[in-house]
């Protein structure tokens, strides 16, 4: 959430940010109007309360019964006016907070202006695109042929956009998750295993609500939301807390299953397992001092790149444009891997510097050693990496002419020593 003081003092900056994000800037004027009305109502109600307090003391000293009753009646009428103004103030504050919660983060000046992901800038490409002396299969053919991806039984169990991983496919996915978490621990992150369900205030604090409410799964009876990413509970771990400067930076990693409503029509993302309502992801998350967030962003990108490189996958790094930038993000790098069977680059990680945007929503501060008071921390998040696209990239890049798949060397100890996945 943006600081209302920033909007009040520099509305042009916020309007420009919304325009760059291809959004309507008019809510800025609505916020300013409501903020002005809110401050007027606060002054009004405080003046009336001050008057009531002063007259109440005067009533206590009055001897004349009739004059005393007249004052009491006047104060009763004043009390009704106070209640009315309080109701107006509450209504204005509710409307103001709704507008504020829908304003996205301001893009970093380095972020290129664009309409959508086609305007993202490729910063570098790492690794060689593999060449095959045969026609590489897409994973939606390769997986069923190997007996490791079962689409029919996924649909049988839960409907469209679900699948079942079997045998070496399930083991490969589990090996990837275990290996990635273990790597992030070695990179300096503390492992957490959070709940897959969280309260509404946790969703709000991470920036998922109210904007993405229609994309979230919710248990109405328990009034809990299924997490769309481990970023959500990792933000909520320190909800409402004041941290000591010595604690920072705090770096966490976590694996969770993730749940999102995917609304898709026919197109390239329909086939296979690229997009689904349930998927797995390993997350990296950092809390740090504001002056350290740029360096922490660089570290997180480096750690994500190390993960991809260790798997031997060709990848590229992109800087997101304003048209693709996430709601909470100040600046985001994407990592994409080449999938030769699909014939496209697949995003497997977004590494975002969120600044103090989430910290303001979640009330997460720290106490600097050299000054009084507290400041909001900065938070960063990044996939390290996301499934099932990492699984897709491994299967398609490591496939062989006979339909088998070579297992990346770093995963073999977790695959019971197997080097190749063959048809069972």
Short mmCIF file of C-alpha atoms in Angstrom, two decimals:
data_model
loop_
_atom_site.label_atom_id
_atom_site.label_comp_id
_atom_site.label_asym_id
_atom_site.label_seq_id
_atom_site.Cartn_x
_atom_site.Cartn_y
_atom_site.Cartn_z
CA UNK A 1 0.00 0.00 0.00
CA UNK A 2 1.25 3.48 -0.80
CA UNK A 3 1.73 6.09 1.90
CA UNK A 4 -1.23 8.51 1.86
CA UNK A 5 1.31 11.26 2.56
CA UNK A 6 3.06 10.45 -0.73
CA UNK A 7 -0.22 10.67 -2.65
CA UNK A 8 -1.13 13.88 -0.88
CA UNK A 9 2.23 15.57 -1.50
CA UNK A 10 3.09 14.15 -4.93
CA UNK A 11 -0.13 13.12 -6.70
CA UNK A 12 1.44 13.65 -10.13
CA UNK A 13 3.95 10.86 -9.43
CA UNK A 14 1.18 8.41 -8.59
CA UNK A 15 -0.95 9.42 -11.59
CA UNK A 16 2.07 8.93 -13.85
CA UNK A 17 2.72 5.50 -12.31
CA UNK A 18 -0.86 4.39 -13.01
CA UNK A 19 -0.68 5.62 -16.60
CA UNK A 20 2.58 3.70 -17.08
CA UNK A 21 0.80 0.60 -15.80
CA UNK A 22 -1.96 1.13 -18.38
CA UNK A 23 -4.42 2.06 -15.60
CA UNK A 24 -6.92 4.86 -15.06
CA UNK A 25 -5.31 7.64 -12.93
CA UNK A 26 -8.65 9.10 -11.75
CA UNK A 27 -8.64 7.21 -8.40
CA UNK A 28 -5.83 9.56 -7.30
CA UNK A 29 -8.23 12.51 -7.44
CA UNK A 30 -10.89 10.50 -5.63
CA UNK A 31 -8.37 9.65 -2.91
CA UNK A 32 -7.35 13.29 -2.52
CA UNK A 33 -10.98 14.37 -2.26
CA UNK A 34 -11.81 11.72 0.34
CA UNK A 35 -8.64 12.47 2.27
CA UNK A 36 -9.54 16.16 2.45
CA UNK A 37 -13.08 15.34 3.56
CA UNK A 38 -11.74 12.89 6.14
CA UNK A 39 -9.45 15.51 7.67
CA UNK A 40 -12.29 18.07 7.75
CA UNK A 41 -14.55 15.58 9.54
CA UNK A 42 -11.80 14.73 12.05
CA UNK A 43 -11.34 18.43 12.89
CA UNK A 44 -15.12 18.86 13.16
CA UNK A 45 -15.67 15.92 15.46
CA UNK A 46 -12.67 16.78 17.65
CA UNK A 47 -13.94 20.35 18.09
CA UNK A 48 -17.37 19.06 19.09
CA UNK A 49 -15.87 16.55 21.55
CA UNK A 50 -13.73 19.30 23.03
CA UNK A 51 -16.82 21.47 23.43
CA UNK A 52 -18.73 18.58 25.05
CA UNK A 53 -15.93 17.94 27.50
CA UNK A 54 -15.71 21.61 28.46
CA UNK A 55 -19.48 21.95 28.90
CA UNK A 56 -19.64 18.70 30.89
CA UNK A 57 -17.21 20.18 33.40
CA UNK A 58 -19.27 23.39 33.45
CA UNK A 59 -22.47 21.41 34.10
CA UNK A 60 -20.85 19.78 37.10
CA UNK A 61 -20.27 23.20 38.66
CA UNK A 62 -23.74 24.68 37.89
CA UNK A 63 -26.18 25.39 40.75
CA UNK A 64 -29.19 26.59 38.72
CA UNK A 65 -31.28 23.49 37.99
CA UNK A 66 -33.07 24.90 34.93
CA UNK A 67 -29.90 26.27 33.37
CA UNK A 68 -28.17 22.97 34.11
CA UNK A 69 -30.94 21.00 32.36
CA UNK A 70 -30.74 23.34 29.36
CA UNK A 71 -27.05 22.59 29.04
CA UNK A 72 -27.68 18.87 29.39
CA UNK A 73 -30.26 18.97 26.60
CA UNK A 74 -27.86 20.93 24.42
CA UNK A 75 -25.13 18.37 25.03
CA UNK A 76 -27.51 15.54 24.18
CA UNK A 77 -28.14 17.24 20.84
CA UNK A 78 -24.38 17.75 20.42
CA UNK A 79 -23.81 14.06 21.15
CA UNK A 80 -26.22 13.13 18.36
CA UNK A 81 -24.31 15.40 15.97
CA UNK A 82 -21.03 13.77 17.05
CA UNK A 83 -22.49 10.33 16.36
CA UNK A 84 -23.64 11.48 12.93
CA UNK A 85 -20.24 12.94 12.04
CA UNK A 86 -18.52 9.78 13.36
CA UNK A 87 -20.69 7.70 11.04
CA UNK A 88 -19.80 9.95 8.11
CA UNK A 89 -16.12 9.71 9.05
CA UNK A 90 -16.27 5.92 9.18
CA UNK A 91 -17.95 5.81 5.79
CA UNK A 92 -15.34 8.13 4.26
CA UNK A 93 -12.46 6.15 5.79
CA UNK A 94 -13.89 2.89 4.45
CA UNK A 95 -14.17 4.34 0.93
CA UNK A 96 -10.69 5.85 1.21
CA UNK A 97 -9.11 2.59 2.35
CA UNK A 98 -10.82 0.68 -0.46
CA UNK A 99 -9.32 3.04 -3.02
CA UNK A 100 -5.89 3.01 -1.38
CA UNK A 101 -5.82 -0.79 -1.27
CA UNK A 102 -6.47 -0.93 -5.02
CA UNK A 103 -3.54 1.34 -5.98
CA UNK A 104 -0.52 -0.73 -7.11
CA UNK A 105 3.10 -0.08 -6.26
CA UNK A 106 5.02 2.64 -8.10
CA UNK A 107 7.40 1.21 -10.72
CA UNK A 108 11.11 1.80 -10.31
CA UNK A 109 12.48 4.41 -12.76
CA UNK A 110 14.50 1.59 -14.39
CA UNK A 111 11.33 -0.30 -15.33
CA UNK A 112 10.61 0.09 -19.06
CA UNK A 113 7.21 1.48 -19.99
CA UNK A 114 5.13 -1.06 -21.87
CA UNK A 115 1.66 -2.39 -22.57
CA UNK A 116 2.17 -6.08 -21.67
CA UNK A 117 4.79 -8.85 -21.44
CA UNK A 118 5.75 -8.35 -25.08
CA UNK A 119 7.48 -5.15 -23.94
CA UNK A 120 9.68 -6.92 -21.39
CA UNK A 121 13.39 -6.46 -22.10
CA UNK A 122 15.69 -9.47 -22.49
CA UNK A 123 18.83 -8.64 -20.51
CA UNK A 124 20.83 -11.77 -21.26
CA UNK A 125 20.56 -15.35 -22.45
CA UNK A 126 22.61 -18.06 -20.71
CA UNK A 127 23.36 -21.51 -22.08
CA UNK A 128 23.01 -23.06 -25.50
CA UNK A 129 19.64 -23.91 -27.00
CA UNK A 130 19.84 -27.69 -27.51
CA UNK A 131 19.85 -29.08 -31.04
CA UNK A 132 18.25 -32.45 -31.71
CA UNK A 133 18.70 -34.87 -34.60
CA UNK A 134 15.07 -35.84 -34.10
CA UNK A 135 11.79 -33.97 -33.60
CA UNK A 136 11.60 -33.20 -29.85
CA UNK A 137 8.30 -34.13 -28.24
CA UNK A 138 6.25 -31.72 -26.14
CA UNK A 139 5.77 -32.89 -22.56
CA UNK A 140 2.09 -33.65 -23.18
CA UNK A 141 3.22 -36.45 -25.48
CA UNK A 142 6.51 -37.31 -23.78
CA UNK A 143 5.00 -37.73 -20.30
CA UNK A 144 2.17 -40.11 -21.22
CA UNK A 145 4.48 -42.12 -23.51
CA UNK A 146 6.81 -42.65 -20.54
CA UNK A 147 3.90 -43.41 -18.25
CA UNK A 148 4.80 -40.58 -15.86
CA UNK A 149 2.02 -38.03 -16.60
CA UNK A 150 -1.61 -39.16 -16.59
CA UNK A 151 -4.02 -36.53 -17.86
CA UNK A 152 -7.09 -38.76 -18.07
CA UNK A 153 -7.01 -39.75 -14.41
CA UNK A 154 -6.35 -36.16 -13.35
CA UNK A 155 -9.55 -35.13 -15.12
CA UNK A 156 -11.31 -38.17 -13.64
CA UNK A 157 -10.32 -37.07 -10.13
CA UNK A 158 -10.81 -33.31 -10.28
CA UNK A 159 -11.76 -32.12 -13.76
CA UNK A 160 -9.92 -30.08 -16.36
CA UNK A 161 -6.50 -28.55 -15.60
CA UNK A 162 -5.55 -31.42 -13.29
CA UNK A 163 -3.19 -34.35 -13.87
CA UNK A 164 -1.49 -37.19 -12.00
CA UNK A 165 2.29 -37.67 -11.85
CA UNK A 166 3.23 -41.31 -11.62
CA UNK A 167 6.33 -43.30 -10.72
CA UNK A 168 9.49 -41.58 -11.97
CA UNK A 169 7.44 -38.44 -12.78
CA UNK A 170 6.29 -38.04 -9.18
CA UNK A 171 9.79 -38.86 -7.93
CA UNK A 172 11.36 -36.33 -10.30
CA UNK A 173 9.04 -33.59 -9.09
CA UNK A 174 9.78 -34.47 -5.46
CA UNK A 175 13.51 -34.54 -6.17
CA UNK A 176 13.38 -31.10 -7.78
CA UNK A 177 11.55 -29.63 -4.78
CA UNK A 178 13.87 -31.20 -2.21
CA UNK A 179 16.98 -30.23 -4.13
CA UNK A 180 15.86 -26.61 -4.61
CA UNK A 181 14.96 -26.10 -0.95
CA UNK A 182 18.29 -27.63 0.08
CA UNK A 183 20.18 -25.36 -2.36
CA UNK A 184 18.44 -22.25 -1.00
CA UNK A 185 19.38 -23.26 2.54
CA UNK A 186 23.00 -23.36 1.41
CA UNK A 187 22.51 -19.94 -0.19
CA UNK A 188 21.59 -18.50 3.21
CA UNK A 189 17.81 -18.91 3.50
CA UNK A 190 16.05 -20.41 6.53
CA UNK A 191 13.54 -23.10 5.60
CA UNK A 192 9.92 -22.67 6.69
CA UNK A 193 7.02 -25.04 6.23
CA UNK A 194 3.94 -22.81 6.51
CA UNK A 195 0.23 -23.65 6.38
CA UNK A 196 -1.37 -23.91 2.97
CA UNK A 197 -4.34 -21.89 4.28
CA UNK A 198 -4.27 -18.37 5.76
CA UNK A 199 -6.61 -15.76 7.19
CA UNK A 200 -7.94 -12.85 5.15
CA UNK A 201 -5.64 -10.28 6.79
CA UNK A 202 -2.63 -12.32 5.68
CA UNK A 203 -3.90 -12.24 2.09
CA UNK A 204 -4.44 -8.50 2.36
CA UNK A 205 -0.99 -7.89 3.83
CA UNK A 206 0.73 -9.66 0.94
CA UNK A 207 -1.27 -7.67 -1.64
CA UNK A 208 -3.48 -10.51 -2.85
CA UNK A 209 -6.68 -8.86 -1.59
CA UNK A 210 -8.77 -7.19 -2.68
CA UNK A 211 -7.47 -7.21 -6.28
CA UNK A 212 -7.13 -10.97 -6.82
CA UNK A 213 -10.14 -12.18 -4.82
CA UNK A 214 -11.70 -13.86 -7.88
CA UNK A 215 -8.50 -15.86 -8.49
CA UNK A 216 -8.31 -17.29 -4.97
CA UNK A 217 -9.78 -20.46 -3.52
CA UNK A 218 -11.55 -19.98 -0.21
CA UNK A 219 -12.92 -22.25 2.50
CA UNK A 220 -16.06 -20.31 3.43
CA UNK A 221 -16.88 -22.44 6.48
CA UNK A 222 -13.48 -21.84 8.10
CA UNK A 223 -13.08 -18.38 6.49
CA UNK A 224 -9.60 -19.26 5.25
CA UNK A 225 -7.93 -18.84 1.85
CA UNK A 226 -5.77 -21.44 0.10
CA UNK A 227 -2.38 -19.87 -0.62
CA UNK A 228 -1.62 -18.95 -4.27
CA UNK A 229 2.10 -18.82 -3.41
CA UNK A 230 4.32 -19.26 -0.34
CA UNK A 231 5.00 -15.53 -0.60
CA UNK A 232 1.69 -15.02 1.21
CA UNK A 233 2.40 -16.90 4.47
CA UNK A 234 6.05 -15.79 4.42
CA UNK A 235 4.83 -12.17 4.41
CA UNK A 236 2.40 -12.97 7.20
CA UNK A 237 5.01 -14.53 9.47
CA UNK A 238 5.90 -11.07 10.82
CA UNK A 239 2.48 -9.40 10.47
CA UNK A 240 2.22 -6.46 12.87
CA UNK A 241 5.71 -6.99 14.31
CA UNK A 242 8.56 -4.57 15.05
CA UNK A 243 11.88 -6.21 14.26
CA UNK A 244 15.29 -5.25 15.60
CA UNK A 245 17.85 -3.97 13.12
CA UNK A 246 20.21 -6.82 14.10
CA UNK A 247 17.66 -9.32 12.78
CA UNK A 248 17.87 -7.97 9.25
CA UNK A 249 18.17 -9.22 6.62
CA UNK A 250 15.87 -12.17 7.25
CA UNK A 251 15.85 -14.67 4.39
CA UNK A 252 13.32 -17.50 4.18
CA UNK A 253 12.66 -20.32 1.74
CA UNK A 254 9.55 -22.47 1.68
CA UNK A 255 7.86 -25.11 -0.38
CA UNK A 256 4.07 -25.07 -0.69
CA UNK A 257 1.44 -26.38 -2.96
CA UNK A 258 -0.26 -23.37 -4.58
CA UNK A 259 -3.89 -22.90 -5.58
CA UNK A 260 -5.21 -20.41 -8.14
CA UNK A 261 -8.28 -20.18 -10.31
CA UNK A 262 -7.05 -20.36 -13.90
CA UNK A 263 -9.57 -18.98 -16.37
CA UNK A 264 -8.42 -19.90 -19.85
CA UNK A 265 -9.95 -20.20 -23.26
CA UNK A 266 -8.45 -22.18 -26.11
CA UNK A 267 -4.84 -21.28 -26.78
CA UNK A 268 -1.24 -22.24 -26.29
CA UNK A 269 -1.51 -22.58 -22.49
CA UNK A 270 -4.37 -25.09 -22.57
CA UNK A 271 -2.35 -28.16 -23.56
CA UNK A 272 -0.16 -29.95 -21.08
CA UNK A 273 0.63 -28.93 -17.52
CA UNK A 274 1.88 -25.36 -17.97
CA UNK A 275 -1.10 -23.85 -16.17
CA UNK A 276 -3.31 -25.48 -13.57
CA UNK A 277 -5.42 -24.82 -10.52
CA UNK A 278 -2.91 -26.63 -8.26
CA UNK A 279 0.86 -26.56 -8.61
CA UNK A 280 4.04 -26.71 -6.50
CA UNK A 281 6.54 -23.94 -5.96
CA UNK A 282 9.63 -23.22 -3.91
CA UNK A 283 9.83 -19.61 -2.78
CA UNK A 284 12.58 -17.28 -1.60
CA UNK A 285 11.62 -14.33 0.60
CA UNK A 286 13.64 -11.52 2.22
CA UNK A 287 13.02 -8.82 4.82
CA UNK A 288 15.69 -6.10 4.84
CA UNK A 289 16.48 -2.46 5.56
CA UNK A 290 15.41 -0.03 2.80
CA UNK A 291 18.99 0.83 1.88
CA UNK A 292 19.80 -2.86 1.34
CA UNK A 293 16.90 -3.87 -0.89
CA UNK A 294 18.68 -3.24 -4.22
CA UNK A 295 21.58 -5.49 -3.18
CA UNK A 296 19.17 -8.11 -1.84
CA UNK A 297 17.33 -8.04 -5.17
CA UNK A 298 20.60 -8.72 -6.96
CA UNK A 299 21.38 -11.59 -4.58
CA UNK A 300 17.96 -13.19 -5.04
CA UNK A 301 18.28 -12.99 -8.83
CA UNK A 302 21.74 -14.54 -8.61
CA UNK A 303 20.43 -17.34 -6.39
CA UNK A 304 17.56 -18.10 -8.79
CA UNK A 305 19.97 -18.12 -11.74
CA UNK A 306 22.26 -20.51 -9.90
CA UNK A 307 19.31 -22.85 -9.46
CA UNK A 308 18.49 -22.90 -13.17
CA UNK A 309 22.12 -23.17 -14.22
CA UNK A 310 22.78 -26.12 -11.91
CA UNK A 311 19.99 -27.99 -13.69
CA UNK A 312 21.77 -27.37 -16.99
CA UNK A 313 18.81 -25.56 -18.54
CA UNK A 314 19.19 -22.75 -21.09
CA UNK A 315 17.54 -19.63 -19.72
CA UNK A 316 17.18 -15.92 -20.19
CA UNK A 317 16.73 -12.99 -17.82
CA UNK A 318 14.12 -10.34 -18.57
CA UNK A 319 13.22 -7.03 -16.96
CA UNK A 320 9.45 -6.71 -16.73
CA UNK A 321 7.80 -3.69 -18.31
CA UNK A 322 5.20 -1.59 -16.50
CA UNK A 323 2.46 -3.39 -18.43
CA UNK A 324 3.51 -6.77 -16.99
CA UNK A 325 4.62 -5.65 -13.54
CA UNK A 326 2.83 -7.35 -10.64
CA UNK A 327 0.47 -5.36 -8.42
CA UNK A 328 2.84 -5.23 -5.43
CA UNK A 329 6.10 -5.04 -7.34
CA UNK A 330 8.45 -2.08 -7.63
CA UNK A 331 10.79 -3.92 -10.01
CA UNK A 332 10.76 -7.51 -11.27
CA UNK A 333 13.12 -9.78 -13.18
CA UNK A 334 11.76 -12.86 -14.92
CA UNK A 335 13.66 -16.06 -15.58
CA UNK A 336 12.51 -18.04 -18.59
CA UNK A 337 13.70 -21.49 -19.66
CA UNK A 338 13.62 -22.87 -23.18
CA UNK A 339 11.18 -25.74 -23.74
CA UNK A 340 12.12 -27.35 -27.10
CA UNK A 341 9.05 -29.58 -27.27
CA UNK A 342 6.63 -26.71 -26.70
CA UNK A 343 8.89 -24.49 -28.82
CA UNK A 344 8.70 -21.54 -26.44
CA UNK A 345 10.26 -19.81 -23.46
CA UNK A 346 8.51 -20.61 -20.18
CA UNK A 347 8.60 -18.30 -17.19
CA UNK A 348 9.75 -20.26 -14.13
CA UNK A 349 10.63 -17.44 -11.76
CA UNK A 350 9.78 -13.81 -11.06
CA UNK A 351 12.13 -12.05 -8.66
CA UNK A 352 10.56 -8.90 -7.25
CA UNK A 353 11.62 -6.00 -5.08
CA UNK A 354 8.42 -4.84 -3.40
CA UNK A 355 9.92 -2.00 -1.37
CA UNK A 356 7.79 -1.13 1.67
CA UNK A 357 4.51 -1.82 -0.18
CA UNK A 358 3.69 -5.10 1.60
CA UNK A 359 5.20 -3.94 4.89
CA UNK A 360 2.76 -1.02 5.03
CA UNK A 361 -0.21 -3.32 4.40
CA UNK A 362 1.03 -5.89 6.92
CA UNK A 363 2.36 -3.42 9.51
CA UNK A 364 5.92 -4.79 9.55
CA UNK A 365 8.53 -2.37 10.88
CA UNK A 366 12.02 -2.40 12.30
CA UNK A 367 13.73 -0.30 14.94
CA UNK A 368 16.96 1.35 13.62
CA UNK A 369 19.84 1.47 16.09
CA UNK A 370 20.82 5.06 15.30
CA UNK A 371 17.44 6.79 15.48
CA UNK A 372 14.23 6.96 17.45
CA UNK A 373 11.02 5.48 16.19
CA UNK A 374 10.53 2.74 13.61
CA UNK A 375 10.63 2.33 9.85
CA UNK A 376 8.92 -0.05 7.45
CA UNK A 377 11.08 -2.91 6.22
CA UNK A 378 11.49 -3.70 2.54
CA UNK A 379 10.44 -7.13 1.29
CA UNK A 380 11.48 -9.17 -1.74
CA UNK A 381 10.25 -12.44 -3.17
CA UNK A 382 11.21 -14.84 -5.92
CA UNK A 383 10.34 -18.30 -7.17
CA UNK A 384 13.15 -20.70 -6.76
CA UNK A 385 11.72 -22.35 -8.86
CA UNK A 386 8.12 -22.82 -9.91
CA UNK A 387 6.54 -26.09 -10.92
CA UNK A 388 5.41 -27.58 -13.17
CA UNK A 389 7.35 -25.53 -15.72
CA UNK A 390 10.73 -26.55 -14.29
CA UNK A 391 9.61 -30.16 -14.65
CA UNK A 392 8.53 -29.46 -18.24
CA UNK A 393 11.92 -27.92 -19.06
CA UNK A 394 13.82 -30.89 -17.63
CA UNK A 395 11.73 -33.44 -19.54
CA UNK A 396 11.85 -31.60 -22.86
CA UNK A 397 15.52 -30.53 -22.77
CA UNK A 398 16.86 -33.88 -21.60
CA UNK A 399 14.79 -36.13 -23.89
CA UNK A 400 16.48 -38.61 -26.22
CA UNK A 401 15.58 -40.06 -29.60
CA UNK A 402 14.22 -43.28 -28.07
CA UNK A 403 11.75 -41.32 -25.91
CA UNK A 404 13.74 -41.66 -22.70
CA UNK A 405 14.81 -38.70 -20.54
CA UNK A 406 18.25 -38.22 -19.02
CA UNK A 407 18.08 -37.13 -15.37
CA UNK A 408 20.13 -33.99 -14.53
CA UNK A 409 23.19 -34.98 -12.57
CA UNK A 410 22.33 -32.92 -9.47
CA UNK A 411 19.05 -34.82 -9.10
CA UNK A 412 20.37 -38.36 -9.47
CA UNK A 413 21.13 -38.94 -5.77
CA UNK A 414 17.46 -38.14 -5.07
CA UNK A 415 16.28 -40.40 -7.91
CA UNK A 416 17.62 -43.56 -6.27
CA UNK A 417 20.75 -43.28 -8.42
CA UNK A 418 18.86 -43.58 -11.71
CA UNK A 419 20.39 -41.76 -14.67
CA UNK A 420 17.60 -42.12 -17.23
CA UNK A 421 13.79 -42.32 -17.16
CA UNK A 422 12.59 -44.99 -19.57
CA UNK A 423 9.24 -46.41 -20.52
CA UNK A 424 8.13 -48.71 -17.75
#
